[in-house]
Amino acid sequence: MPPTMEQDLQHAEIRAEIRDAPADADAPVAALMVDVYSGRLMPDEQVRVFGQTERAFATRTVRRGAAVRALGTAPAAGLPEFPILANDTTYDLYDYMSRNRVAGLLVMQDDALVHEQYELGITAATRWLSMSMAKSVSTTLVGAAIRDGYIASVEDPLTRYLPELSGSGYDGVSIRALMQMTSGVQWDDTHTNPASERRRMLDLQIAQQPGAIMRYMAGLPRTSPPGTLWNYSTGETHVVGALVRAATGKWLADYLSERIWSRIGTEADAAWWLESPGGLEVAGSGLCATLRDYARFGRFILEGGVIDGEAALPEGWTAEATSARDIGGQRLDYGYMWWAVPARDGSLADGAFSARGIFGQYIYLNPARRIQIVVLSARSKPKGAEAILDNDFFNSVVEAIG
């Protein structure tokens, strides 16, 4: 439901508290989560909240390992001057950073750090909210579970691991269809629509009741046959999280730490939102990590899921998970909750792809050019607020240094 007048007044008081507090003070972010997803925060408030969202809900720690894998130091000059071609206009890096409200930018080629930049008051120590980049992390854990023998195949029916979905809209849906978001189950992911399923899921998350989101998912109707229609659904990722938990017997944060995070040289613990204290992770949106550690995860994917010579994912998994698909007779630039990124000419020759989240969060990876770009942003609305399309920026960087 839209905020009441009383809630608006309460939120105005909270905003004043955030605005007037010292820059390093904790922000009272929990009460503002509906405003966050509705795009109803002023710029300074939003940056403060995005850098402290692990305080909004109960979280589980994703523990780092003992050894940090160095990223090096970017040259003082950073990226060279280069044109960003978008909207039939030529922009530059200053335009992209300021017009798209970018808070953090990191560019690597192979193991060389090309550019690292922090704006809007964040630092290398800030744990920034992933938004839907967490979806790509969650499906990667399905790959790890297959590699470890917990899951037999992406063709397995969900009900083999989640029998509570028997008789629901997910009965007969495969793990592959779930990860491709082609289950056929009803969903509207519009964050700014108070009546959407996405906002209902947020309401349940705010209520912090164990199992409530999965019960909600099990009650949704199927509107099309599995595998025939793509429909973006954050709820599907919550089911992915439940799948990994059921198959491995481990919480997502613990399994991520054990198999990946503690082994790829991260320099900080991450945090992952929970649906309730002690409950499931919110697999589709709630990871909080530093810019550099998002880059370390990206490098792990760019290296094919191999850590120190040992495969943490099945052979060929990264290519399968990040490739475009043919759904309903049309090319869909979406894999297992990773987005294929076409080059400027529309081709997929470089095999580029990205994890991405609302308000401008990205991990862009280009295997052919060995280029990685991580972007953290605080844009005014969940979608469509960017002045310069991010894919145009990525392609311009590739053209400049690739």
Coordinates of C-alpha atoms in Angstrom, one line a residue:
M1 CA 0.0 0.0 0.0
P2 CA 1.2 3.6 -0.5
P3 CA 2.5 5.3 2.6
T4 CA 0.0 7.0 4.9
M5 CA 0.3 10.6 5.9
E6 CA 1.5 9.4 9.3
Q7 CA 4.2 7.2 7.7
D8 CA 5.2 10.1 5.5
L9 CA 5.8 12.3 8.5
Q10 CA 7.7 9.5 10.3
H11 CA 9.9 9.0 7.2
A12 CA 10.5 12.8 6.9
E13 CA 11.8 12.7 10.5
I14 CA 14.1 9.8 9.7
R15 CA 15.4 11.6 6.6
A16 CA 16.1 14.7 8.7
E17 CA 18.0 12.5 11.1
I18 CA 20.1 11.0 8.3
R19 CA 20.7 14.4 6.7
D20 CA 21.8 16.1 10.0
A21 CA 23.9 13.2 11.3
P22 CA 27.7 13.2 10.9
A23 CA 28.9 11.5 7.7
D24 CA 30.3 8.5 9.6
A25 CA 27.2 8.0 11.8
D26 CA 24.9 5.0 11.4
A27 CA 21.8 5.7 9.5
P28 CA 18.3 4.5 10.6
V29 CA 17.8 2.7 7.4
A30 CA 15.3 -0.1 8.3
A31 CA 12.3 2.1 8.4
L32 CA 13.0 3.5 4.9
M33 CA 13.2 0.3 2.8
V34 CA 9.8 0.9 1.1
D35 CA 11.0 4.4 0.2
V36 CA 14.3 2.9 -1.0
Y37 CA 12.7 0.6 -3.5
S38 CA 10.2 3.2 -4.5
G39 CA 12.9 5.7 -5.5
R40 CA 11.8 8.2 -2.8
L41 CA 15.1 9.2 -1.3
M42 CA 17.1 12.3 -1.8
P43 CA 20.7 11.8 -3.1
D44 CA 22.6 12.2 0.2
E45 CA 20.0 10.0 2.0
Q46 CA 20.2 7.4 -0.6
V47 CA 24.0 7.1 -0.5
R48 CA 24.0 6.9 3.3
V49 CA 21.4 4.1 3.1
F50 CA 23.0 2.1 0.3
G51 CA 26.3 2.0 2.2
Q52 CA 24.6 0.8 5.4
T53 CA 21.8 -1.5 4.2
E54 CA 23.2 -4.4 6.1
R55 CA 21.6 -2.7 9.1
A56 CA 18.1 -2.8 7.6
F57 CA 17.5 -6.5 8.2
A58 CA 19.0 -9.5 10.1
T59 CA 22.0 -10.7 8.1
R60 CA 24.3 -13.6 8.0
T61 CA 28.1 -13.1 7.5
V62 CA 29.9 -14.3 4.4
R63 CA 33.3 -14.8 5.9
R64 CA 36.5 -14.1 4.0
G65 CA 39.6 -16.3 4.2
A66 CA 43.0 -15.6 5.7
A67 CA 44.8 -14.7 2.4
V68 CA 44.0 -11.6 0.4
R69 CA 44.5 -11.7 -3.3
A70 CA 46.1 -8.4 -4.3
L71 CA 44.5 -6.3 -7.0
G72 CA 47.4 -3.9 -7.2
T73 CA 47.1 -0.1 -7.6
A74 CA 45.6 1.6 -10.6
P75 CA 47.8 4.1 -12.5
A76 CA 47.4 7.6 -11.2
A77 CA 45.9 8.7 -14.5
G78 CA 43.4 5.9 -14.5
L79 CA 41.4 5.4 -17.7
P80 CA 42.7 7.4 -20.6
E81 CA 40.5 10.1 -22.2
F82 CA 38.0 8.3 -24.4
P83 CA 34.7 9.0 -26.0
I84 CA 31.5 7.3 -24.6
L85 CA 29.1 7.0 -27.5
A86 CA 25.5 6.8 -26.4
N87 CA 22.1 8.3 -27.4
D88 CA 23.7 9.6 -30.7
T89 CA 25.9 11.8 -28.5
T90 CA 29.5 11.7 -27.4
Y91 CA 30.1 11.9 -23.6
D92 CA 33.2 11.5 -21.4
L93 CA 33.9 9.8 -18.1
Y94 CA 33.0 12.9 -16.1
D95 CA 29.5 12.7 -17.7
Y96 CA 29.1 9.1 -16.9
M97 CA 30.2 9.4 -13.3
S98 CA 28.1 12.5 -12.5
R99 CA 25.0 12.0 -14.7
N100 CA 24.6 8.4 -13.7
R101 CA 25.4 9.1 -10.0
V102 CA 28.2 6.5 -9.9
A103 CA 29.6 6.0 -6.4
G104 CA 32.3 3.4 -7.2
L105 CA 34.0 2.4 -10.5
L106 CA 36.7 -0.3 -10.9
V107 CA 38.2 -1.4 -14.3
M108 CA 40.6 -4.3 -14.8
Q109 CA 42.2 -6.0 -17.8
D110 CA 43.7 -9.4 -17.1
D111 CA 45.2 -9.0 -13.6
A112 CA 46.0 -5.3 -14.1
L113 CA 44.0 -2.7 -12.3
V114 CA 43.3 0.1 -14.8
H115 CA 41.0 2.4 -12.9
E116 CA 39.6 2.6 -9.3
Q117 CA 37.5 5.5 -8.2
Y118 CA 35.2 6.4 -5.2
E119 CA 32.7 9.2 -5.2
L120 CA 29.7 10.4 -3.2
G121 CA 31.6 9.9 0.1
I122 CA 32.0 6.1 -0.1
T123 CA 35.4 4.4 0.4
A124 CA 37.2 1.1 -0.3
A125 CA 35.8 -0.1 3.0
T126 CA 32.1 0.6 2.2
R127 CA 29.9 -2.5 1.9
W128 CA 27.5 -1.5 -0.8
L129 CA 24.2 -3.2 -1.5
S130 CA 24.3 -5.6 -4.5
M131 CA 20.6 -5.3 -5.4
S132 CA 20.1 -8.0 -8.1
M133 CA 23.8 -8.7 -8.6
A134 CA 23.1 -11.2 -5.8
K135 CA 21.0 -13.2 -8.3
S136 CA 24.1 -14.1 -10.3
V137 CA 25.9 -15.1 -7.1
S138 CA 23.0 -17.3 -6.1
T139 CA 22.8 -19.2 -9.4
T140 CA 26.6 -19.6 -9.2
L141 CA 26.0 -21.5 -5.9
V142 CA 23.7 -23.9 -7.8
G143 CA 26.7 -24.6 -10.1
A144 CA 28.9 -25.2 -7.0
A145 CA 26.2 -27.6 -5.6
I146 CA 26.3 -29.6 -8.9
R147 CA 30.1 -29.7 -8.8
D148 CA 29.9 -30.9 -5.2
G149 CA 27.3 -33.6 -6.0
Y150 CA 24.5 -32.1 -4.0
I151 CA 22.4 -31.5 -7.1
A152 CA 22.4 -34.0 -10.0
S153 CA 21.4 -31.8 -12.9
V154 CA 19.8 -28.5 -14.0
E155 CA 17.1 -30.8 -15.6
D156 CA 16.0 -32.1 -12.2
P157 CA 12.5 -31.0 -11.1
L158 CA 12.5 -28.5 -8.2
T159 CA 10.2 -30.8 -6.2
R160 CA 13.0 -33.4 -5.9
Y161 CA 14.7 -31.0 -3.5
L162 CA 11.7 -28.8 -2.4
P163 CA 8.8 -31.2 -2.0
E164 CA 6.8 -28.5 -0.4
L165 CA 6.3 -27.1 -3.9
S166 CA 4.4 -30.2 -5.0
G167 CA 1.0 -29.1 -6.3
S168 CA 2.1 -25.5 -6.6
G169 CA 2.8 -23.4 -9.7
Y170 CA 6.4 -24.8 -9.5
D171 CA 5.4 -28.4 -9.7
G172 CA 7.0 -29.7 -12.9
V173 CA 9.4 -26.8 -13.2
S174 CA 13.0 -27.7 -13.7
I175 CA 16.0 -26.1 -12.0
R176 CA 17.0 -24.8 -15.5
A177 CA 13.6 -23.1 -16.1
L178 CA 13.8 -21.5 -12.6
M179 CA 17.3 -20.1 -13.2
Q180 CA 16.2 -18.8 -16.6
M181 CA 13.1 -17.2 -15.1
T182 CA 10.9 -19.2 -17.5
S183 CA 8.9 -21.1 -14.9
G184 CA 5.6 -19.7 -16.1
V185 CA 4.6 -18.6 -12.6
Q186 CA 2.9 -15.3 -12.3
W187 CA 5.0 -12.3 -11.2
D188 CA 5.3 -8.5 -11.6
D189 CA 8.7 -7.2 -10.5
T190 CA 7.8 -3.5 -10.6
H191 CA 9.4 -2.0 -7.5
T192 CA 7.4 1.2 -7.7
N193 CA 4.0 -0.5 -7.9
P194 CA 2.7 -1.1 -4.4
A195 CA 0.4 -3.8 -5.8
S196 CA 3.1 -5.9 -7.5
E197 CA 4.3 -9.3 -6.3
R198 CA 7.8 -7.7 -5.9
R199 CA 6.4 -5.2 -3.4
R200 CA 4.5 -7.9 -1.6
M201 CA 7.7 -9.8 -1.3
L202 CA 9.3 -6.7 0.2
D203 CA 6.5 -6.4 2.7
L204 CA 7.0 -10.0 3.8
Q205 CA 10.8 -9.4 4.1
I206 CA 10.1 -6.3 6.2
A207 CA 7.8 -8.4 8.4
Q208 CA 10.7 -10.8 9.0
Q209 CA 8.5 -13.9 9.4
P210 CA 10.3 -17.3 8.9
G211 CA 9.2 -19.1 5.7
A212 CA 6.7 -16.4 4.7
I213 CA 8.2 -15.7 1.3
M214 CA 8.4 -19.3 0.3
R215 CA 4.8 -19.8 1.3
Y216 CA 3.9 -16.8 -0.8
M217 CA 5.8 -18.2 -3.8
A218 CA 4.0 -21.6 -3.4
G219 CA 0.7 -19.9 -3.7
L220 CA 1.3 -18.1 -7.0
P221 CA -0.5 -19.4 -10.1
R222 CA 1.1 -20.6 -13.2
T223 CA 0.2 -18.5 -16.3
S224 CA 2.2 -20.2 -19.1
P225 CA 3.9 -23.6 -19.7
P226 CA 7.5 -23.8 -18.2
G227 CA 10.2 -22.9 -20.6
T228 CA 8.0 -20.9 -23.0
L229 CA 8.0 -17.4 -21.7
W230 CA 10.6 -15.3 -19.9
N231 CA 9.3 -13.1 -17.0
Y232 CA 11.8 -11.4 -14.7
S233 CA 11.1 -12.4 -11.1
T234 CA 13.0 -11.7 -7.9
G235 CA 10.8 -14.3 -6.3
E236 CA 12.4 -17.0 -8.5
T237 CA 15.7 -16.2 -6.9
H238 CA 14.3 -16.7 -3.4
V239 CA 13.3 -20.2 -4.6
V240 CA 16.9 -20.7 -5.9
G241 CA 18.1 -19.8 -2.4
A242 CA 15.7 -22.3 -0.9
L243 CA 16.9 -24.9 -3.4
V244 CA 20.6 -24.5 -2.5
R245 CA 19.8 -24.6 1.2
A246 CA 17.7 -27.8 0.8
A247 CA 20.2 -29.5 -1.4
T248 CA 23.4 -28.7 0.5
G249 CA 22.0 -28.4 4.0
K250 CA 23.9 -25.2 4.3
W251 CA 22.9 -21.5 4.4
L252 CA 23.8 -19.6 1.3
A253 CA 26.2 -17.3 3.2
D254 CA 28.0 -20.2 4.7
Y255 CA 28.2 -22.1 1.4
L256 CA 29.3 -19.0 -0.5
S257 CA 32.1 -18.5 2.1
E258 CA 33.2 -22.1 2.1
R259 CA 33.3 -22.7 -1.6
I260 CA 34.1 -19.3 -3.0
W261 CA 34.4 -16.1 -0.9
S262 CA 37.0 -17.4 1.5
R263 CA 39.1 -18.8 -1.3
I264 CA 39.2 -16.0 -3.9
G265 CA 41.2 -13.6 -1.7
T266 CA 38.5 -11.2 -0.6
E267 CA 39.7 -8.6 1.8
A268 CA 36.4 -8.2 3.8
D269 CA 33.6 -10.2 5.1
A270 CA 30.3 -9.6 3.3
A271 CA 26.8 -9.6 4.7
W272 CA 23.6 -11.2 3.3
W273 CA 20.1 -10.1 4.2
L274 CA 17.8 -12.7 5.8
E275 CA 14.1 -13.1 5.5
S276 CA 14.0 -13.4 9.3
P277 CA 16.5 -13.8 12.1
G278 CA 18.1 -17.2 11.6
G279 CA 16.1 -17.7 8.3
L280 CA 16.8 -18.0 4.6
E281 CA 19.0 -15.4 2.8
V282 CA 17.2 -13.0 0.5
A283 CA 18.9 -14.6 -2.4
G284 CA 17.8 -12.1 -5.1
S285 CA 18.9 -8.8 -3.6
G286 CA 20.6 -8.7 -0.3
L287 CA 24.4 -9.1 -0.6
C288 CA 26.5 -6.3 0.9
A289 CA 30.2 -6.2 -0.1
T290 CA 33.0 -3.8 -1.1
L291 CA 33.8 -2.6 -4.6
R292 CA 37.1 -4.6 -4.7
D293 CA 35.5 -7.8 -3.4
Y294 CA 32.8 -7.6 -6.1
A295 CA 35.7 -7.4 -8.5
R296 CA 37.3 -10.5 -7.0
F297 CA 34.1 -12.4 -7.4
G298 CA 34.0 -11.2 -11.0
R299 CA 37.5 -12.3 -11.6
F300 CA 36.6 -15.8 -10.3
I301 CA 33.8 -16.0 -12.9
L302 CA 36.1 -14.6 -15.6
E303 CA 38.6 -17.3 -14.8
G304 CA 35.9 -20.0 -15.4
G305 CA 35.2 -20.7 -11.7
V306 CA 38.7 -22.1 -11.1
I307 CA 40.5 -21.2 -7.9
D308 CA 44.2 -22.0 -7.6
G309 CA 43.9 -24.7 -10.3
E310 CA 40.8 -26.3 -8.7
A311 CA 37.4 -26.1 -10.4
A312 CA 34.7 -24.9 -8.0
L313 CA 32.1 -25.1 -10.8
P314 CA 31.2 -27.8 -13.3
E315 CA 33.2 -27.7 -16.6
G316 CA 31.6 -25.2 -19.0
W317 CA 29.3 -23.8 -16.3
T318 CA 30.2 -20.1 -16.7
A319 CA 29.7 -20.2 -20.5
E320 CA 26.3 -22.0 -20.1
A321 CA 25.2 -19.7 -17.3
T322 CA 26.0 -16.5 -19.0
S323 CA 24.9 -17.2 -22.6
A324 CA 21.9 -15.8 -24.4
R325 CA 19.0 -18.2 -25.0
D326 CA 16.3 -18.8 -27.6
I327 CA 12.9 -18.5 -25.8
G328 CA 9.7 -18.5 -27.7
G329 CA 11.6 -18.2 -31.0
Q330 CA 13.4 -15.0 -30.0
R331 CA 16.9 -14.4 -28.7
L332 CA 16.9 -13.6 -25.0
D333 CA 20.0 -11.9 -23.7
Y334 CA 19.7 -13.7 -20.3
G335 CA 21.2 -16.9 -19.0
Y336 CA 21.1 -18.2 -15.4
M337 CA 20.4 -14.8 -13.9
W338 CA 23.3 -13.3 -15.8
W339 CA 22.7 -10.8 -18.7
A340 CA 24.5 -11.3 -22.0
V341 CA 25.8 -7.9 -23.2
P342 CA 25.9 -7.3 -27.0
A343 CA 28.7 -5.4 -28.5
R344 CA 27.8 -2.1 -30.2
D345 CA 27.0 -3.9 -33.4
G346 CA 24.5 -6.2 -31.6
S347 CA 26.8 -9.3 -31.8
L348 CA 27.7 -11.5 -28.9
A349 CA 31.1 -12.4 -30.4
D350 CA 33.0 -11.3 -27.2
G351 CA 30.8 -13.4 -25.0
A352 CA 30.4 -10.4 -22.7
F353 CA 27.9 -10.6 -19.8
S354 CA 27.0 -8.9 -16.6
A355 CA 25.5 -9.2 -13.2
R356 CA 23.3 -6.2 -12.7
G357 CA 21.0 -4.6 -10.1
I358 CA 18.6 -1.8 -9.9
F359 CA 19.8 1.8 -9.2
G360 CA 22.9 1.0 -11.3
Q361 CA 24.9 -1.9 -9.8
Y362 CA 27.0 -3.9 -12.3
I363 CA 29.7 -6.5 -12.7
Y364 CA 30.6 -6.5 -16.4
L365 CA 32.8 -9.2 -17.7
N366 CA 34.3 -9.6 -21.2
P367 CA 36.1 -12.9 -21.7
A368 CA 37.5 -12.2 -25.1
R369 CA 39.1 -8.9 -24.1
R370 CA 39.8 -10.0 -20.5
I371 CA 38.1 -6.9 -19.2
Q372 CA 36.1 -6.4 -16.0
I373 CA 34.2 -3.3 -15.0
V374 CA 32.4 -3.0 -11.6
V375 CA 30.0 -0.1 -11.1
L376 CA 28.2 0.9 -7.9
S377 CA 25.6 3.7 -8.2
A378 CA 22.9 5.6 -6.4
R379 CA 20.4 6.6 -9.1
S380 CA 17.1 8.3 -8.5
K381 CA 14.8 5.5 -9.5
P382 CA 15.2 1.7 -9.6
K383 CA 15.2 1.6 -13.4
G384 CA 15.5 4.0 -16.3
A385 CA 17.2 6.8 -14.4
E386 CA 20.6 6.5 -16.1
A387 CA 21.4 9.3 -18.5
I388 CA 24.0 7.2 -20.3
L389 CA 23.2 3.5 -20.9
D390 CA 25.6 1.3 -19.0
N391 CA 26.1 -1.1 -21.8
D392 CA 27.1 1.8 -24.0
F393 CA 29.7 2.8 -21.4
F394 CA 31.0 -0.8 -21.2
N395 CA 31.4 -1.0 -24.9
S396 CA 33.1 2.3 -25.0
V397 CA 35.6 1.2 -22.4
V398 CA 36.3 -2.0 -24.3
E399 CA 36.8 0.0 -27.5
A400 CA 39.2 2.3 -25.7
I401 CA 41.4 -0.3 -23.9
G402 CA 40.6 -3.7 -25.5

